[in-house]
Amino acid sequence: GDRSERYAWRWARKKGWRIVARNVSCPMGEMDLVALDGRTLVVLEVRSKQTGHPDDAARTVDKKKQRRLSLTALWFRKRYRLEALPLRFDVAAIIWPELGTPILEHHENAFPLAVRGGMFG
């Protein structure tokens, strides 16, 4: 939810990423965070759970979600004329224990671009 996205946003800023956009929506789908890691455009999908291991949260980014994120990212790059930038898909998996500090696990290059050709490829 929003709490997890805010936590991931602060985490990304501490890493030195420049946040480009939050909660991007278009007809193809929605992206939680878009940031620049150097000259790489990063789509950061935020997933969270109350309990368990962060990998459990990360695994919820299935093929259908990967395709929607890919289409949305390609639309975003084209819309803002950022096609020259490399694109990377990361997942921030967060566990919110009842007591204590949240655990964020970063999955860099979590999946490749999940579309070929088409309107934005």
XYZ file of C-alpha atoms in Angstrom:
121
model
C 0.000 0.000 0.000
C 0.870 3.644 0.319
C 2.924 3.071 3.495
C 5.142 0.582 1.648
C 5.542 2.884 -1.349
C 6.585 5.767 0.927
C 9.093 3.496 2.673
C 10.505 2.325 -0.684
C 10.649 5.937 -1.930
C 12.742 6.974 1.094
C 14.956 3.886 0.643
C 15.543 4.707 -3.057
C 16.414 8.328 -2.268
C 18.932 7.191 0.364
C 20.544 5.036 -2.345
C 21.029 8.193 -4.381
C 18.329 7.467 -6.947
C 16.470 10.435 -8.396
C 12.726 9.825 -8.146
C 11.095 10.668 -11.470
C 7.478 9.692 -10.743
C 5.201 7.908 -8.280
C 1.978 6.041 -9.000
C 2.097 6.391 -12.776
C -1.122 5.272 -14.478
C -2.005 4.815 -18.113
C -4.382 2.546 -20.047
C -1.760 -0.256 -19.988
C -1.289 -0.328 -16.225
C 0.315 1.334 -13.227
C 3.853 1.727 -11.848
C 4.648 2.367 -8.178
C 7.935 4.254 -8.565
C 10.082 5.382 -11.483
C 13.603 6.523 -10.673
C 16.958 7.235 -12.234
C 19.838 5.106 -11.003
C 22.618 6.957 -12.765
C 21.446 6.983 -16.403
C 19.233 3.900 -16.018
C 15.469 4.341 -15.776
C 14.293 2.003 -13.008
C 10.720 0.832 -12.563
C 10.463 -0.164 -8.902
C 7.505 -2.403 -8.125
C 6.741 -2.362 -4.402
C 5.310 -5.485 -2.775
C 4.667 -5.988 0.920
C 3.368 -8.491 3.431
C 2.836 -8.475 7.169
C 4.714 -11.718 7.791
C 6.932 -14.219 6.061
C 10.039 -13.753 3.971
C 10.532 -10.853 1.526
C 10.939 -13.408 -1.296
C 7.282 -14.379 -0.777
C 6.247 -10.791 -1.489
C 8.588 -10.532 -4.497
C 7.162 -13.719 -6.055
C 3.754 -12.068 -6.371
C 5.022 -10.128 -9.426
C 3.733 -12.723 -11.892
C 4.067 -12.825 -15.701
C 0.834 -10.867 -16.174
C 2.062 -8.080 -13.862
C 5.479 -8.103 -15.584
C 3.780 -7.600 -18.942
C 1.637 -4.708 -17.647
C 4.686 -3.070 -16.047
C 6.640 -3.488 -19.292
C 3.900 -1.914 -21.395
C 3.463 0.950 -18.938
C 7.224 1.575 -18.764
C 7.517 1.663 -22.559
C 4.573 4.077 -22.729
C 6.226 6.268 -20.055
C 9.582 6.317 -21.847
C 7.937 7.265 -25.129
C 5.615 9.852 -23.530
C 8.521 11.655 -21.839
C 11.030 11.070 -24.673
C 13.318 8.900 -22.554
C 13.780 6.108 -25.109
C 17.572 6.573 -25.058
C 17.752 5.500 -21.415
C 18.232 1.836 -20.531
C 15.265 0.363 -18.658
C 15.447 -1.880 -15.608
C 12.717 -3.586 -13.581
C 13.368 -3.957 -9.851
C 11.189 -5.197 -7.010
C 11.255 -3.850 -3.458
C 9.818 -6.553 -1.211
C 8.922 -5.310 2.262
C 7.907 -7.253 5.362
C 6.177 -5.291 8.104
C 6.735 -7.169 11.380
C 4.309 -6.410 14.184
C 7.188 -5.123 16.294
C 10.383 -3.706 14.942
C 11.737 -2.220 11.767
C 10.403 -3.120 8.317
C 12.621 -5.409 6.254
C 13.184 -4.294 2.643
C 14.803 -6.654 0.190
C 15.810 -5.194 -3.162
C 15.628 -7.446 -6.238
C 17.618 -5.650 -8.924
C 16.850 -6.717 -12.514
C 13.982 -8.799 -11.148
C 12.706 -9.564 -14.656
C 13.430 -8.575 -18.261
C 11.204 -6.484 -20.507
C 8.159 -8.707 -20.943
C 6.923 -7.536 -24.367
C 8.306 -7.678 -27.886
C 7.444 -5.353 -30.726
C 3.975 -3.876 -30.588
C 2.951 -0.274 -30.123
C 5.835 0.726 -27.820
C 8.510 -1.911 -28.515
